[in-house]
Coordinates of C-alpha atoms in Angstrom, one line a residue:
Chain A
M5 CA 18.2 7.6 32.6
T6 CA 20.3 6.2 35.4
A7 CA 19.7 2.9 37.0
E8 CA 18.9 4.4 40.4
T9 CA 15.8 6.2 39.2
M10 CA 14.4 3.2 37.5
P11 CA 11.9 1.3 39.6
E12 CA 12.8 -2.3 40.3
S13 CA 9.9 -3.5 38.2
I14 CA 11.4 -2.1 34.9
P15 CA 13.4 -4.9 33.3
P16 CA 17.0 -4.3 32.1
D17 CA 16.1 -5.0 28.5
S18 CA 13.6 -2.1 28.5
V19 CA 14.4 1.4 27.4
G20 CA 13.0 2.3 30.8
L21 CA 11.3 5.6 31.6
V22 CA 10.8 7.7 28.5
E23 CA 9.2 11.1 27.8
P24 CA 7.3 12.1 24.7
K25 CA 8.6 15.0 22.8
S26 CA 6.8 17.3 20.4
A27 CA 7.6 19.0 17.1
R28 CA 5.6 21.8 15.6
F29 CA 5.4 22.5 11.9
D30 CA 4.1 25.8 10.7
T31 CA 4.4 25.2 7.0
A32 CA 1.1 24.1 5.5
L33 CA 0.9 20.4 4.7
M34 CA -1.0 19.6 1.5
L35 CA -3.1 16.5 1.9
E36 CA -4.1 13.9 -0.6
C37 CA -7.8 14.8 -0.1
G38 CA -7.1 18.2 -1.5
R39 CA -7.3 20.1 1.8
S40 CA -4.3 21.3 3.8
L41 CA -3.3 21.7 7.4
P42 CA -1.9 25.1 8.0
S43 CA 0.1 23.9 10.9
Y44 CA 0.4 20.8 13.0
E45 CA 2.2 19.1 15.8
L46 CA 3.7 15.7 15.9
V47 CA 4.3 14.0 19.3
Y48 CA 7.0 11.4 19.3
E49 CA 9.3 9.3 21.4
A50 CA 13.0 8.5 20.7
Y51 CA 15.2 5.9 22.2
G52 CA 18.9 5.3 22.0
R53 CA 21.4 7.8 20.6
L54 CA 21.8 9.2 17.1
N55 CA 25.4 8.6 16.0
A56 CA 27.7 11.3 14.6
A57 CA 27.2 10.1 11.1
R58 CA 23.4 10.1 11.6
S59 CA 23.3 6.7 10.0
N60 CA 21.6 4.7 12.8
A61 CA 18.1 6.1 12.9
I62 CA 15.1 3.8 12.7
L63 CA 11.6 5.1 12.1
I64 CA 8.9 3.0 13.7
C65 CA 5.4 3.4 12.2
H66 CA 2.4 2.5 14.3
A67 CA -0.8 0.6 13.4
L68 CA -4.4 1.5 13.7
S69 CA -4.7 1.9 17.5
G70 CA -1.0 2.4 18.2
T71 CA 0.7 5.5 19.5
H72 CA 4.2 7.1 19.6
H73 CA 4.7 5.2 22.8
A74 CA 6.4 2.1 21.2
A75 CA 8.7 1.1 24.1
G76 CA 9.5 1.7 27.7
Y77 CA 7.3 3.3 30.4
N78 CA 6.1 6.8 30.7
S79 CA 5.8 6.6 34.4
P80 CA 7.0 4.1 37.1
S81 CA 3.3 3.3 37.8
D82 CA 2.6 2.3 34.2
R83 CA 1.1 -1.2 34.2
K84 CA 2.2 -1.9 30.6
P85 CA 5.2 -0.8 28.5
G86 CA 4.9 0.6 24.9
W87 CA 3.2 -1.4 22.2
W88 CA 6.4 -2.9 20.6
E89 CA 8.3 -3.6 23.8
V90 CA 9.1 -7.1 22.6
C91 CA 11.1 -5.7 19.6
I92 CA 12.6 -2.4 20.9
G93 CA 15.1 -2.1 23.7
P94 CA 18.7 -2.7 24.7
G95 CA 19.7 -6.0 23.2
K96 CA 16.3 -6.6 21.6
P97 CA 15.9 -7.1 17.8
I98 CA 15.7 -3.3 17.3
D99 CA 18.6 -2.7 19.6
T100 CA 18.5 0.7 21.3
N101 CA 22.2 0.3 22.2
R102 CA 22.9 0.6 18.5
F103 CA 20.0 2.4 16.9
F104 CA 18.3 5.7 17.4
V105 CA 14.7 4.7 17.3
V106 CA 11.9 7.2 16.6
C107 CA 8.2 6.7 16.7
S108 CA 5.6 9.4 16.2
N109 CA 1.9 9.5 16.8
N110 CA 0.3 9.7 13.4
L111 CA -1.4 12.9 12.2
G112 CA -5.1 12.6 12.9
G113 CA -4.3 10.5 16.0
C114 CA -5.5 11.1 19.5
H115 CA -2.4 10.9 21.6
G116 CA -0.9 14.3 21.2
S117 CA -0.3 14.8 17.5
T118 CA -2.8 17.1 15.7
G119 CA -6.0 15.3 15.2
P120 CA -9.8 15.5 15.5
T121 CA -9.6 16.3 19.2
S122 CA -7.2 19.2 18.7
I123 CA -8.5 22.8 18.6
N124 CA -9.0 24.1 15.0
P125 CA -7.3 27.5 15.0
A126 CA -9.9 28.8 12.5
T127 CA -12.8 28.2 14.9
D128 CA -11.3 27.8 18.4
E129 CA -13.4 24.6 18.6
P130 CA -12.1 21.0 18.4
Y131 CA -11.9 19.9 14.8
G132 CA -14.1 16.9 15.4
A133 CA -15.7 15.8 12.1
D134 CA -14.0 18.7 10.3
F135 CA -10.6 17.2 10.6
P136 CA -9.5 16.2 7.1
I137 CA -9.1 12.6 6.2
I138 CA -5.5 11.7 6.3
T139 CA -3.9 9.0 4.1
V140 CA -0.9 6.8 4.4
Q141 CA 0.9 9.1 1.9
D142 CA 0.1 12.1 4.1
W143 CA 1.5 10.4 7.1
V144 CA 4.7 9.6 5.3
H145 CA 5.0 13.3 4.2
S146 CA 4.5 14.5 7.7
Q147 CA 7.0 11.9 9.0
A148 CA 9.6 13.2 6.4
R149 CA 9.3 16.6 7.9
L150 CA 9.9 15.1 11.3
A151 CA 13.0 13.5 9.9
D152 CA 14.1 16.9 8.6
H153 CA 13.4 18.4 12.1
L154 CA 15.6 15.7 13.7
G155 CA 18.4 16.1 11.1
I156 CA 17.9 12.6 9.6
D157 CA 18.5 12.6 5.9
R158 CA 18.2 8.8 5.6
W159 CA 16.7 6.3 7.9
A160 CA 18.7 3.1 8.4
A161 CA 15.3 1.4 8.3
V162 CA 11.6 2.2 8.4
A163 CA 9.7 -0.5 10.2
G164 CA 6.1 -1.3 11.1
G165 CA 3.5 -3.9 11.4
S166 CA 0.0 -3.9 9.8
L167 CA -1.0 -0.3 9.0
G168 CA 2.6 0.6 10.1
A169 CA 4.0 -1.7 7.5
M170 CA 1.9 0.1 4.9
Q171 CA 3.7 3.3 5.9
A172 CA 7.1 1.6 5.6
L173 CA 6.1 0.5 2.1
Q174 CA 4.9 4.0 1.2
W175 CA 8.2 5.5 2.5
A176 CA 10.1 3.2 0.1
I177 CA 7.9 4.4 -2.8
E178 CA 7.8 8.0 -1.9
Y179 CA 11.3 8.7 -0.7
P180 CA 13.5 6.0 -2.2
Q181 CA 16.7 7.7 -1.1
R182 CA 15.7 8.4 2.4
L183 CA 15.7 4.8 3.8
R184 CA 18.1 2.0 3.4
H185 CA 15.8 -0.8 4.6
A186 CA 12.1 -1.3 5.0
A187 CA 10.8 -3.9 7.4
V188 CA 7.2 -4.7 6.3
I189 CA 5.5 -6.9 8.8
A190 CA 2.0 -8.5 8.7
A191 CA 1.1 -6.2 5.8
A192 CA -1.1 -6.1 2.7
P193 CA -0.5 -4.0 -0.4
R194 CA -4.1 -2.9 -0.2
L195 CA -7.2 -4.0 1.6
S196 CA -9.5 -6.7 0.3
A197 CA -13.2 -6.3 0.1
Q198 CA -13.5 -8.3 3.3
N199 CA -11.1 -6.0 5.1
I200 CA -13.0 -2.9 3.9
A201 CA -16.3 -4.6 5.0
F202 CA -15.1 -5.1 8.5
N203 CA -13.9 -1.5 8.6
E204 CA -17.3 -0.3 7.4
V205 CA -19.2 -2.2 10.1
A206 CA -16.8 -0.6 12.7
R207 CA -17.5 2.8 11.2
Q208 CA -21.3 2.2 11.2
A209 CA -21.2 1.1 14.8
I210 CA -19.6 4.5 15.7
R211 CA -21.6 6.7 13.4
S212 CA -24.9 5.2 14.4
D213 CA -24.3 5.7 18.1
P214 CA -26.8 8.4 19.2
E215 CA -24.0 10.1 21.0
F216 CA -21.9 10.5 17.9
Y217 CA -23.7 13.7 16.8
G218 CA -22.2 13.7 13.3
G219 CA -18.7 13.7 14.8
R220 CA -19.3 16.7 17.0
Y221 CA -19.7 14.8 20.3
Q222 CA -17.0 16.8 22.0
S223 CA -19.1 20.0 21.7
H224 CA -21.9 18.0 23.3
Q225 CA -19.5 16.8 26.0
V226 CA -20.3 13.1 25.3
V227 CA -18.5 10.2 23.8
P228 CA -20.0 7.6 21.4
R229 CA -18.9 4.9 23.8
R230 CA -21.2 2.1 22.6
G231 CA -20.2 2.6 19.0
L232 CA -16.5 2.9 19.6
M233 CA -16.6 -0.2 21.9
L234 CA -18.4 -2.2 19.3
A235 CA -15.9 -1.1 16.6
R236 CA -13.0 -2.3 18.8
M237 CA -14.7 -5.6 19.7
L238 CA -15.2 -6.3 16.0
G239 CA -11.7 -5.3 15.2
H240 CA -10.3 -7.4 17.9
I241 CA -11.9 -10.5 16.5
T242 CA -10.1 -9.9 13.3
Y243 CA -6.8 -9.6 15.0
L244 CA -7.0 -13.0 16.7
S245 CA -7.0 -16.4 15.0
D246 CA -9.6 -19.1 15.6
Q247 CA -6.9 -21.2 17.3
A248 CA -5.9 -18.3 19.5
M249 CA -9.4 -17.7 20.7
R250 CA -10.0 -21.4 21.2
A251 CA -6.9 -21.7 23.2
K252 CA -7.4 -18.6 25.3
F253 CA -11.2 -18.9 26.0
G254 CA -12.6 -22.0 24.4
R255 CA -16.3 -22.1 25.5
D256 CA -15.4 -21.5 29.1
L257 CA -17.9 -19.7 31.2
R258 CA -16.9 -16.9 33.6
R259 CA -15.8 -17.5 37.1
G260 CA -16.0 -21.3 37.1
K261 CA -19.7 -21.4 36.3
D262 CA -20.7 -24.6 34.8
D263 CA -24.2 -23.9 33.7
F264 CA -26.1 -21.4 31.6
D265 CA -28.2 -18.7 33.2
F266 CA -30.3 -18.1 30.2
H267 CA -29.9 -14.3 29.9
Y268 CA -28.1 -11.9 27.7
E269 CA -25.4 -10.7 30.2
V270 CA -21.8 -11.8 30.0
E271 CA -21.6 -15.6 30.4
F272 CA -18.7 -16.8 28.2
E273 CA -15.2 -15.8 28.9
V274 CA -14.8 -14.6 25.3
E275 CA -17.7 -12.2 25.8
S276 CA -16.1 -10.8 28.9
Y277 CA -12.8 -10.4 27.2
L278 CA -14.2 -8.6 24.2
R279 CA -16.2 -6.2 26.4
Y280 CA -13.2 -5.5 28.5
Q281 CA -11.1 -4.7 25.4
G282 CA -13.9 -2.5 24.0
E283 CA -14.5 -0.6 27.3
S284 CA -10.8 0.0 28.0
F285 CA -10.3 1.2 24.4
V286 CA -13.0 3.8 24.8
N287 CA -11.0 5.4 27.6
R288 CA -7.9 5.8 25.5
F289 CA -9.1 6.3 22.0
D290 CA -11.1 8.9 20.0
A291 CA -14.0 7.8 17.8
N292 CA -13.2 10.3 15.0
T293 CA -9.5 9.1 15.0
Y294 CA -10.8 5.6 14.7
L295 CA -12.9 6.5 11.7
L296 CA -10.0 8.3 10.1
M297 CA -7.5 5.5 10.6
T298 CA -9.9 2.9 9.1
K299 CA -10.4 5.1 6.0
A300 CA -6.6 5.5 5.7
L301 CA -6.4 1.7 5.6
D302 CA -9.2 1.5 3.0
Y303 CA -7.7 4.1 0.7
F304 CA -4.2 2.7 0.8
D305 CA -3.4 1.2 -2.6
P306 CA 0.0 2.3 -4.1
A307 CA -0.7 0.2 -7.2
A308 CA -3.9 2.2 -8.0
A309 CA -1.9 4.9 -9.8
F310 CA -0.3 2.2 -12.0
E311 CA -3.4 0.4 -13.3
G312 CA -3.3 -1.9 -10.3
D313 CA 0.2 -3.1 -11.1
L314 CA 2.0 -3.2 -7.8
A315 CA 5.3 -4.1 -9.5
K316 CA 5.1 -0.8 -11.4
A317 CA 4.4 1.1 -8.2
L318 CA 7.5 -0.5 -6.6
A319 CA 9.8 0.0 -9.7
G320 CA 11.6 3.0 -8.1
V321 CA 12.2 1.7 -4.6
A322 CA 15.8 1.5 -3.5
A323 CA 15.4 0.2 0.0
R324 CA 16.1 -3.5 0.7
F325 CA 13.1 -5.2 2.2
L326 CA 12.4 -7.6 4.9
V327 CA 8.8 -8.9 4.6
V328 CA 7.4 -11.0 7.4
A329 CA 4.0 -12.7 7.6
F330 CA 2.3 -15.0 10.1
T331 CA 0.7 -18.3 9.2
S332 CA -2.5 -17.7 11.3
D333 CA -3.0 -14.1 10.2
W334 CA -6.3 -14.1 8.3
R335 CA -6.7 -10.4 8.3
F336 CA -3.5 -9.9 6.2
S337 CA -2.7 -13.4 5.3
P338 CA 0.8 -14.6 4.1
A339 CA -0.6 -14.5 0.6
R340 CA -1.0 -10.7 0.9
S341 CA 2.6 -10.3 1.9
R342 CA 3.6 -12.6 -1.0
E343 CA 2.0 -10.0 -3.3
I344 CA 4.5 -7.4 -2.0
V345 CA 7.3 -9.9 -2.3
R346 CA 6.3 -10.8 -5.9
A347 CA 6.2 -7.2 -6.9
L348 CA 9.7 -6.7 -5.5
L349 CA 11.0 -9.8 -7.3
D350 CA 9.5 -8.6 -10.5
N351 CA 11.7 -5.6 -10.2
D352 CA 14.8 -7.6 -9.1
K353 CA 14.8 -5.7 -5.8
E354 CA 16.5 -7.0 -2.7
V355 CA 14.1 -8.8 -0.5
S356 CA 13.9 -11.5 2.1
Y357 CA 10.6 -13.0 3.2
A358 CA 9.8 -15.1 6.2
E359 CA 6.6 -16.8 7.0
I360 CA 6.4 -17.3 10.7
E361 CA 4.5 -20.2 12.3
A362 CA 2.3 -18.5 14.9
D363 CA -1.1 -19.1 16.3
H364 CA -1.8 -15.6 17.4
G365 CA -3.4 -14.3 14.2
H366 CA -2.7 -10.7 13.0
D367 CA -1.6 -9.7 16.5
A368 CA 1.4 -12.0 16.2
F369 CA 3.5 -9.0 15.1
L370 CA 3.2 -7.7 18.7
M371 CA 4.0 -11.0 20.3
P372 CA 7.3 -12.6 21.5
V373 CA 7.2 -15.3 18.9
P374 CA 10.8 -16.7 19.0
Q375 CA 11.3 -17.3 15.3
Y376 CA 9.9 -13.9 14.4
L377 CA 12.2 -12.1 16.9
E378 CA 15.1 -14.2 15.6
V379 CA 14.4 -13.2 12.0
L380 CA 14.0 -9.5 12.9
R381 CA 17.1 -9.5 15.1
T382 CA 19.2 -11.1 12.4
Y383 CA 18.1 -8.7 9.8
M384 CA 18.5 -5.7 12.1
D385 CA 22.0 -6.9 13.0
K386 CA 23.0 -6.6 9.4
V387 CA 21.4 -3.2 9.2
A388 CA 23.4 -2.1 12.3
A389 CA 26.7 -3.5 10.9
E390 CA 26.1 -1.5 7.7
S391 CA 25.3 1.6 9.7
G392 CA 28.7 1.3 11.4
V393 CA 27.2 0.7 14.9
Chain B
M28 CA 36.4 -18.3 -0.3
S29 CA 37.6 -21.7 0.6
G30 CA 35.7 -24.7 2.1
L31 CA 32.9 -24.8 -0.4
R32 CA 31.7 -28.4 -0.6
A33 CA 33.1 -30.2 -3.7
D34 CA 29.6 -30.5 -5.4
L35 CA 28.8 -26.9 -4.7
Q36 CA 32.3 -25.9 -6.1
I37 CA 31.5 -27.6 -9.4
V38 CA 28.2 -25.8 -9.6
A39 CA 29.8 -22.5 -8.7
D40 CA 32.5 -23.0 -11.4
W41 CA 29.7 -23.4 -14.0
I42 CA 28.1 -20.1 -13.3
A43 CA 29.2 -17.1 -15.3
P44 CA 30.2 -13.9 -13.4
R45 CA 27.5 -11.2 -12.9
S46 CA 24.6 -13.6 -13.8
R47 CA 21.3 -13.8 -12.0
V48 CA 20.8 -17.0 -10.0
L49 CA 17.8 -18.6 -8.3
D50 CA 18.8 -21.3 -5.8
L51 CA 16.0 -23.7 -5.0
G52 CA 16.3 -25.2 -1.6
C53 CA 19.2 -22.9 -0.8
G54 CA 19.8 -24.2 2.7
D55 CA 21.9 -21.8 4.7
G56 CA 22.7 -19.8 1.6
R57 CA 26.4 -20.8 1.3
L58 CA 26.4 -21.3 -2.5
L59 CA 24.7 -17.9 -3.1
R60 CA 27.1 -16.2 -0.6
H61 CA 30.0 -17.7 -2.4
L62 CA 28.7 -16.6 -5.8
Q63 CA 28.0 -13.1 -4.5
D64 CA 31.5 -12.8 -3.1
N65 CA 33.4 -14.4 -5.9
R66 CA 31.4 -13.9 -9.1
S67 CA 29.3 -10.7 -8.4
V68 CA 26.2 -12.8 -8.9
T69 CA 22.7 -11.5 -7.8
G70 CA 19.6 -13.4 -7.1
Y71 CA 17.5 -15.2 -4.5
G72 CA 17.4 -18.4 -2.5
L73 CA 14.2 -20.3 -1.9
E74 CA 14.0 -22.3 1.3
I75 CA 11.3 -23.8 3.4
D76 CA 13.1 -24.4 6.7
A77 CA 12.7 -21.6 9.3
E78 CA 16.1 -22.0 10.8
K79 CA 17.9 -21.9 7.5
I80 CA 16.0 -18.7 6.6
V81 CA 17.8 -17.0 9.6
H82 CA 21.1 -18.4 8.4
C83 CA 20.6 -16.9 5.0
I84 CA 19.6 -13.5 6.4
R85 CA 22.7 -13.6 8.6
S86 CA 24.8 -14.4 5.5
G87 CA 23.3 -11.4 3.6
V88 CA 21.6 -13.7 1.1
N89 CA 18.1 -12.7 -0.2
V90 CA 15.9 -15.6 0.8
I91 CA 12.2 -16.2 0.2
Q92 CA 10.5 -18.7 2.5
T93 CA 8.8 -21.0 0.0
D94 CA 7.5 -24.5 -0.5
L95 CA 8.9 -25.6 -3.8
D96 CA 6.0 -28.0 -4.2
Q97 CA 3.9 -24.9 -4.8
G98 CA 5.9 -24.2 -8.0
L99 CA 7.7 -21.0 -9.0
S100 CA 4.7 -19.0 -10.0
D101 CA 6.1 -15.9 -8.2
F102 CA 8.8 -15.7 -10.9
D103 CA 8.4 -14.6 -14.4
A104 CA 9.5 -16.7 -17.4
G105 CA 13.2 -16.2 -18.2
S106 CA 14.0 -14.0 -15.2
F107 CA 17.2 -15.8 -14.3
D108 CA 20.3 -16.9 -16.1
Y109 CA 20.6 -20.0 -13.9
V110 CA 18.2 -21.9 -11.7
V111 CA 20.1 -24.1 -9.4
M112 CA 18.9 -26.9 -7.2
T113 CA 21.4 -28.9 -5.2
Q114 CA 20.4 -32.1 -3.5
T115 CA 16.8 -31.2 -3.4
L116 CA 15.3 -32.7 -6.6
Q117 CA 14.7 -36.0 -4.8
A118 CA 12.7 -34.3 -2.0
V119 CA 10.0 -32.6 -4.1
R120 CA 6.6 -33.9 -4.9
R121 CA 6.9 -33.8 -8.7
P122 CA 10.6 -33.5 -9.9
D123 CA 9.5 -33.7 -13.5
L124 CA 7.2 -30.6 -13.2
L125 CA 9.8 -28.7 -11.2
L126 CA 12.3 -29.3 -14.0
D127 CA 9.8 -27.7 -16.4
E128 CA 9.5 -24.8 -14.0
I129 CA 13.3 -24.5 -13.7
L130 CA 13.5 -24.1 -17.5
R131 CA 10.6 -21.7 -17.6
V132 CA 12.1 -19.3 -15.1
G133 CA 15.8 -19.8 -16.0
R134 CA 17.7 -20.0 -19.3
M135 CA 19.8 -22.8 -17.8
G136 CA 19.2 -25.3 -15.1
I137 CA 21.8 -26.9 -12.8
V138 CA 20.8 -29.8 -10.5
T139 CA 22.7 -32.1 -8.3
F140 CA 21.2 -35.3 -6.8
P141 CA 22.3 -38.5 -5.1
N142 CA 22.6 -41.3 -7.6
F143 CA 20.5 -44.1 -6.3
A144 CA 22.3 -46.7 -8.4
F145 CA 25.6 -45.9 -6.6
W146 CA 27.2 -49.3 -5.9
R147 CA 27.1 -48.9 -2.1
L148 CA 23.4 -48.3 -2.2
R149 CA 23.0 -51.3 -4.4
Y150 CA 25.0 -53.3 -1.9
Y151 CA 22.7 -52.2 1.0
L152 CA 19.6 -53.4 -0.8
A153 CA 21.0 -56.4 -2.7
V154 CA 23.3 -57.9 -0.1
L155 CA 22.2 -56.5 3.2
G156 CA 18.5 -56.4 2.3
R157 CA 18.2 -53.0 3.9
M158 CA 17.0 -49.6 2.6
P159 CA 20.1 -47.9 1.4
M160 CA 21.8 -45.2 3.4
S161 CA 25.0 -43.3 2.6
G162 CA 26.7 -39.9 3.2
A163 CA 24.4 -38.3 0.7
L164 CA 21.4 -40.2 1.9
S165 CA 21.7 -40.2 5.6
Y166 CA 18.1 -40.6 6.6
T167 CA 16.4 -43.8 7.8
W168 CA 13.5 -45.0 5.5
Y169 CA 10.8 -43.8 7.9
E170 CA 11.9 -40.2 8.3
T171 CA 13.5 -39.4 5.0
P172 CA 12.4 -36.3 3.1
N173 CA 13.7 -38.0 -0.1
I174 CA 10.6 -39.3 -1.8
H175 CA 11.7 -39.4 -5.4
L176 CA 15.1 -40.9 -5.6
C177 CA 16.5 -41.7 -9.1
S178 CA 19.7 -42.9 -10.8
I179 CA 21.8 -41.2 -13.4
N180 CA 20.2 -43.4 -16.1
D181 CA 16.7 -42.4 -14.8
F182 CA 17.5 -38.7 -14.8
E183 CA 18.9 -38.8 -18.3
E184 CA 16.0 -40.8 -19.6
L185 CA 13.6 -38.1 -18.2
C186 CA 15.6 -35.3 -19.8
L187 CA 15.4 -37.2 -23.1
Q188 CA 11.6 -37.5 -22.8
K189 CA 11.2 -33.9 -21.9
G190 CA 13.4 -32.5 -24.6
I191 CA 15.9 -31.2 -22.1
R192 CA 19.4 -30.9 -23.5
I193 CA 22.2 -31.9 -21.1
L194 CA 25.1 -29.5 -21.6
E195 CA 27.5 -30.9 -19.0
R196 CA 27.7 -33.7 -16.4
E197 CA 30.1 -34.2 -13.6
V198 CA 30.0 -36.9 -11.0
L199 CA 31.5 -37.3 -7.6
S200 CA 32.3 -40.7 -6.0
H201 CA 32.2 -41.6 -2.4
D202 CA 32.9 -38.8 0.1
L203 CA 32.5 -36.2 -2.6
R204 CA 35.8 -37.2 -4.2
R205 CA 36.5 -36.7 -7.9
P206 CA 36.4 -40.1 -9.5
V207 CA 39.8 -41.6 -10.3
I208 CA 38.7 -42.5 -13.9
A209 CA 36.1 -40.0 -14.8
G210 CA 33.2 -41.1 -16.9
V211 CA 33.6 -44.8 -16.3
L212 CA 30.4 -46.5 -15.3
P213 CA 29.0 -43.4 -13.7
N214 CA 25.7 -45.0 -12.9
L215 CA 27.6 -47.5 -10.7
L216 CA 30.4 -45.5 -9.4
A217 CA 29.0 -42.0 -8.8
E218 CA 27.5 -41.0 -5.5
I219 CA 26.5 -37.5 -6.6
A220 CA 25.5 -36.4 -10.1
I221 CA 25.7 -32.8 -11.3
Y222 CA 24.1 -31.6 -14.4
R223 CA 23.8 -28.4 -16.4
F224 CA 21.0 -28.3 -19.0
C225 CA 18.7 -26.2 -21.1
R226 CA 15.8 -26.6 -23.4
S227 CA 16.8 -28.2 -26.7

């Protein structure tokens, strides 16, 4: 990408204009649910340059509503950059001048990788509800094939926030020799009953929408808009802290109104915000994918195979860990990250843990919180130095 | 590596090569870095200060952001050869309980603290009538994190009560100098006290 082709509005510390790529896999992938996908496609983006030693590759794993578009702009007219723009770019904590950064859309997603909206070759119809439920372990397996495809034996680091952090953790368990570092941000080693409860309400919102049609809404040429919107609104509340919502909206009424109208339409700013978030989400996300992602979250529990003992589950990891939590995150509170840290300590593994003061709640991992960026930058500097870049 | 502060150098000299060390209140991680480089030691630092966490990561020291007043419950009994705490004992809420925790988690404890009975501090209070300040105690009374200051006699009395066996003691006088006549009137002449101890 040359400077001339970049619109003036793209800042110099952005990777700039990027194009997604795609990789097709024709060997069946066995899934944890017992079913298999005969073939699939993963769409991904890559930034920076893979060095000759192939030692500088970073895998970024996305969270529930994320995509492969982690940084930069897909078109000059894009209003917003990729979802982790604050962390990925030239000179940023995950520095694309030094690292080759890869982010793929998870299998079962709705942004190009094979998922419920893709055509099922067996029926020539969209998979819809027939798409198998994918787990974090399945994602990691599919990403390992992408690594093979890209010629990357060992990632310098696998990094992610939230559900992305769970994938980084699973990578360390599943392929100890294929990553040197894991950056596990705003994570939990498994969901709590409260976490699962929120997911279940979100799923019920979608599944009880009359336009859901048991997941076959595509064949009926409709979208369960109301349900998906409600699911997103609910999710959004759990991503923000009480302080953040108070600071952002308080009890403000819309458009400078100073009195109640005594009706059920939007009056408070926070209502307006949530509806906007819900509505815009419907235009970019698929309801079946949302169901699938929330189930992947619910099922994630690497300790389950070890009688609930996370330390045993992590006994074989070889990666060094950076674990980061945020003080106001009540979805995956610092105490949940401490469970991961403790399990690593029990095994005498290499780990550093930072608890970042931030008011943003769970979403803080996407925000330019100076202390957070400084911790990540410092850690990644060490990773880069080791990688010989 | 040169330039290690005199008190830290004494601590470092007490630590056997290839041992596992937990450093409570590890600051910028310089002791652990020194031990990793010179004695092939492994372990972790615990630190509460956000900026110092970054320094530790930069030095390649494993650091866990922790409030020591929450105890050491993340660590199993006997998981370290040494638990070290330099110039931090006086800043925790319950030094006595933390000493128990040190000897639960580690086979041996090493602590350093500013001796509050050091003659200059006595002079501040007795003659000037002011709250003592010194190189090792550089805070004013209203902003000091040091809430449980003690003297050498106090510390040894507590160890006696708790059944803690003191294996070694070193003292440093003003400006971290080795005392001219070691062992003479330490409670009066030592600014810093350094102890190695275990359960008796």
